[in-house]
Each structure stands twice: as C-alpha cells, then as structure tokens.
C-alpha positions as a Markdown table, in Angstrom:
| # | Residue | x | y | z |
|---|---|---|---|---|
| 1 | Unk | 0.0 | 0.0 | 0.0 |
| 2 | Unk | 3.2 | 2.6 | -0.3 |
| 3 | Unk | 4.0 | 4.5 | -3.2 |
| 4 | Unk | 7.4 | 6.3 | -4.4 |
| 5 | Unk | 5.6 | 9.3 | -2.8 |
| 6 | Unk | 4.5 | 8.4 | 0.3 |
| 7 | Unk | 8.7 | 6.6 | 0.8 |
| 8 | Unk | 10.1 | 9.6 | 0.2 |
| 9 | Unk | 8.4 | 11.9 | 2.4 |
| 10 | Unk | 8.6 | 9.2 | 5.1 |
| 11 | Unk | 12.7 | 9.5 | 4.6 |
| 12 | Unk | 13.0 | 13.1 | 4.4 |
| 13 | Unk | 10.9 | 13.4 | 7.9 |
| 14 | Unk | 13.2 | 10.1 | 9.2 |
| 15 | Unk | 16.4 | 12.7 | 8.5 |
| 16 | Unk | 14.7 | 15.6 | 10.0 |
| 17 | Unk | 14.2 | 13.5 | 13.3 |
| 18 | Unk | 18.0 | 12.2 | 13.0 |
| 19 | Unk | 19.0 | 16.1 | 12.7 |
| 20 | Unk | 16.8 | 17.3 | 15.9 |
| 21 | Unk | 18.1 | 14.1 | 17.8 |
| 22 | Unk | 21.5 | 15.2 | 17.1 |
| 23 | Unk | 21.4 | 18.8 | 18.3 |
| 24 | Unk | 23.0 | 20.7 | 21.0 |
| 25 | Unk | 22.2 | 23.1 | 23.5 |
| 26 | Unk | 19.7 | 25.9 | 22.3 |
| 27 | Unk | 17.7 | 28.7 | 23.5 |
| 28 | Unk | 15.8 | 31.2 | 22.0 |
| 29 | Unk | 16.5 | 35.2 | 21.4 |
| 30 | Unk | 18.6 | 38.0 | 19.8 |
| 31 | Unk | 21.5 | 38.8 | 21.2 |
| 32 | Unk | 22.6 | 42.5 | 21.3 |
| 33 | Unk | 25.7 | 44.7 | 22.0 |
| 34 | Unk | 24.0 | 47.9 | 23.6 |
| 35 | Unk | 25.9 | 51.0 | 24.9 |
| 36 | Unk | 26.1 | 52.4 | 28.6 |
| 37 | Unk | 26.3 | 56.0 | 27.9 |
| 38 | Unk | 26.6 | 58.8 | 31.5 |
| 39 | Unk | 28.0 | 62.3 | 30.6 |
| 40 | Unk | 31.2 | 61.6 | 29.1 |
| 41 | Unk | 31.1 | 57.8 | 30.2 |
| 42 | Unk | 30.2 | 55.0 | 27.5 |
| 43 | Unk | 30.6 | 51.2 | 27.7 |
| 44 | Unk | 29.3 | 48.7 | 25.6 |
| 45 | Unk | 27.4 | 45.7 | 27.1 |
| 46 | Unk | 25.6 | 43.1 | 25.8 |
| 47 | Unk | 22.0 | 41.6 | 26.5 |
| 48 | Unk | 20.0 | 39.0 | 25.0 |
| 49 | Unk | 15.9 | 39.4 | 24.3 |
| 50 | Unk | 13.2 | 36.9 | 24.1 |
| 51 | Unk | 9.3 | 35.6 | 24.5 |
| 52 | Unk | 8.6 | 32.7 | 26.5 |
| 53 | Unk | 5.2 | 31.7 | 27.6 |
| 54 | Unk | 3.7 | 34.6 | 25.8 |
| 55 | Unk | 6.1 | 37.1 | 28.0 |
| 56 | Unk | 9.1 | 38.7 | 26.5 |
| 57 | Unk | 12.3 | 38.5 | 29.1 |
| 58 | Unk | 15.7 | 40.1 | 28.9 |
| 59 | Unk | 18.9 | 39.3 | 30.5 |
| 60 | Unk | 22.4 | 41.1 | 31.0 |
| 61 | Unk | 24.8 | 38.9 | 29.6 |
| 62 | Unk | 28.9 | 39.0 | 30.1 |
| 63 | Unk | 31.0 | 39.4 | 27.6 |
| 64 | Unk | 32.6 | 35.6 | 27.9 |
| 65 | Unk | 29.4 | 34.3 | 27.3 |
| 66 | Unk | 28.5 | 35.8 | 24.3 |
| 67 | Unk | 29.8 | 33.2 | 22.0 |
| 68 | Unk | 28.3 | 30.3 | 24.2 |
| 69 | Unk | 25.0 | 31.8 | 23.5 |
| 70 | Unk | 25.3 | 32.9 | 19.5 |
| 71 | Unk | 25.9 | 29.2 | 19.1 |
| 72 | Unk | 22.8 | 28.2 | 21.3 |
| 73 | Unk | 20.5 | 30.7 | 19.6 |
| 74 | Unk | 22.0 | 29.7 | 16.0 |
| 75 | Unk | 20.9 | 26.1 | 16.7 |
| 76 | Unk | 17.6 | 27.4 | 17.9 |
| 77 | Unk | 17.0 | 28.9 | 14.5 |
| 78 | Unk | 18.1 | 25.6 | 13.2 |
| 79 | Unk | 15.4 | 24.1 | 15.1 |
| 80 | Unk | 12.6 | 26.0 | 14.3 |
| 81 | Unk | 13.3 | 25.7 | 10.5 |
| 82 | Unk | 13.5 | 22.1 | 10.5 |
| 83 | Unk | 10.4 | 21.2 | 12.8 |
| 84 | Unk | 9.1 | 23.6 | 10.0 |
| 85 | Unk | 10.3 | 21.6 | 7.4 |
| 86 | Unk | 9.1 | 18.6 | 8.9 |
| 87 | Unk | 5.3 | 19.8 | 9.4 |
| 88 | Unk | 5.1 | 20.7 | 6.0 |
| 89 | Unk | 6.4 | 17.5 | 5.1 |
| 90 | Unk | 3.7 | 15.4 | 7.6 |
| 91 | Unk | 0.9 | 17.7 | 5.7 |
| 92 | Unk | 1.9 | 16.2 | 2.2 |
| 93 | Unk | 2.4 | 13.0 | 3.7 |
| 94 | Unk | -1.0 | 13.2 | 5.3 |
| 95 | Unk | -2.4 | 14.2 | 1.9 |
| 96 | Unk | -1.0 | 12.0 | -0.3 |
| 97 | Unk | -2.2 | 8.8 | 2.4 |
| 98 | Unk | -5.6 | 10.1 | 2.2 |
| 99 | Unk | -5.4 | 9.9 | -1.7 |
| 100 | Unk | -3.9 | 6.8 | -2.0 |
| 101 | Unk | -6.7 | 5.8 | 0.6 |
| 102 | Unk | -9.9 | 7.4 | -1.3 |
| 103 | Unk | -8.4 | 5.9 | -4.4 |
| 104 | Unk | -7.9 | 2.4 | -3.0 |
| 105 | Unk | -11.5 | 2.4 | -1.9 |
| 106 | Unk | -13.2 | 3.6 | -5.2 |
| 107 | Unk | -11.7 | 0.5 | -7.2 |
C-alpha cells in the first residue's frame, strides 16, 4: 500500500528527526551589543531578548558568554526551521495517504 511518494516523504521526515536528535544546546532570542552611555562615560554591554510563555524577558549577559550563546541561539533557529520543514512535510504525507486511501477504496 506505499508509493514512491508516500517513501520519500517518510525519509525526508526520518532525517529531519535524525538532525533534531542530534542537536545541542539551544535557547531562543537576539543577542545585542547595547551602549552604557553617562555624561562623558560609554561602555558597551551586551544583552540577550526573548518571548517565552507569551512574556518577553531580557537578560544582561557578560561578555565571555557571548559566543556560548550565538551558538545556542543559532541552533535554535536551526530548530525551528526544521520542525518547519518537517510539518510541512507530515501535511503532504498526510495528503498523499488520504489519496492513496480514497483511491484504493473507489476500485
């Protein structure tokens, strides 16, 4: 009861699982080098922004952490692009079962 179709959507959604499995830390935001400014006084520091449970949070973060957390928030954004991937992918598979099922059933 499998088509070509139906095979290769259920591999590409198998790799986008292997991908996820396979990732590191992560955490969500923007990371942002602000500047401290007092009469004649500036120094940069850094702070990261974002939403979680519908509030939107930021945090003071030190300068040696900064590369620690463009890495986290890079695989974030790798995150949500693949689980995107991967609905889009379960919608087609989804589809192309239902096809294959109406069109099994009016023969």
């Amino acid at each position: 009861m499998h088509n070509k179709t139906i095979e290769k959507l259920e591999n590409e959604i198998k790799q986008i699982k292997k991908q996820i499995q396979a990732m590191g830390d992560m955490r969500p935001g923007s990371l942002t080098q602000q500047t401290f400014k007092r009469g004649d006084y500036t120094r940069p520091y850094w702070q990261i922004s974002y939403t979680l449970n519908k509030k939107s949070k930021t945090e003071y973060v030190r300068e040696e952490s900064v590369k620690v957390l463009q890495r986290e928030i890079a695989e974030y954004q790798n995150f949500k692009k693949l689980t995107a991937e991967w609905v889009e992918l379960a919608i087609k598979l989804s589809k192309e079962k239902i096809k294959m099922k109406n069109e099994s059933n009016s023969t």
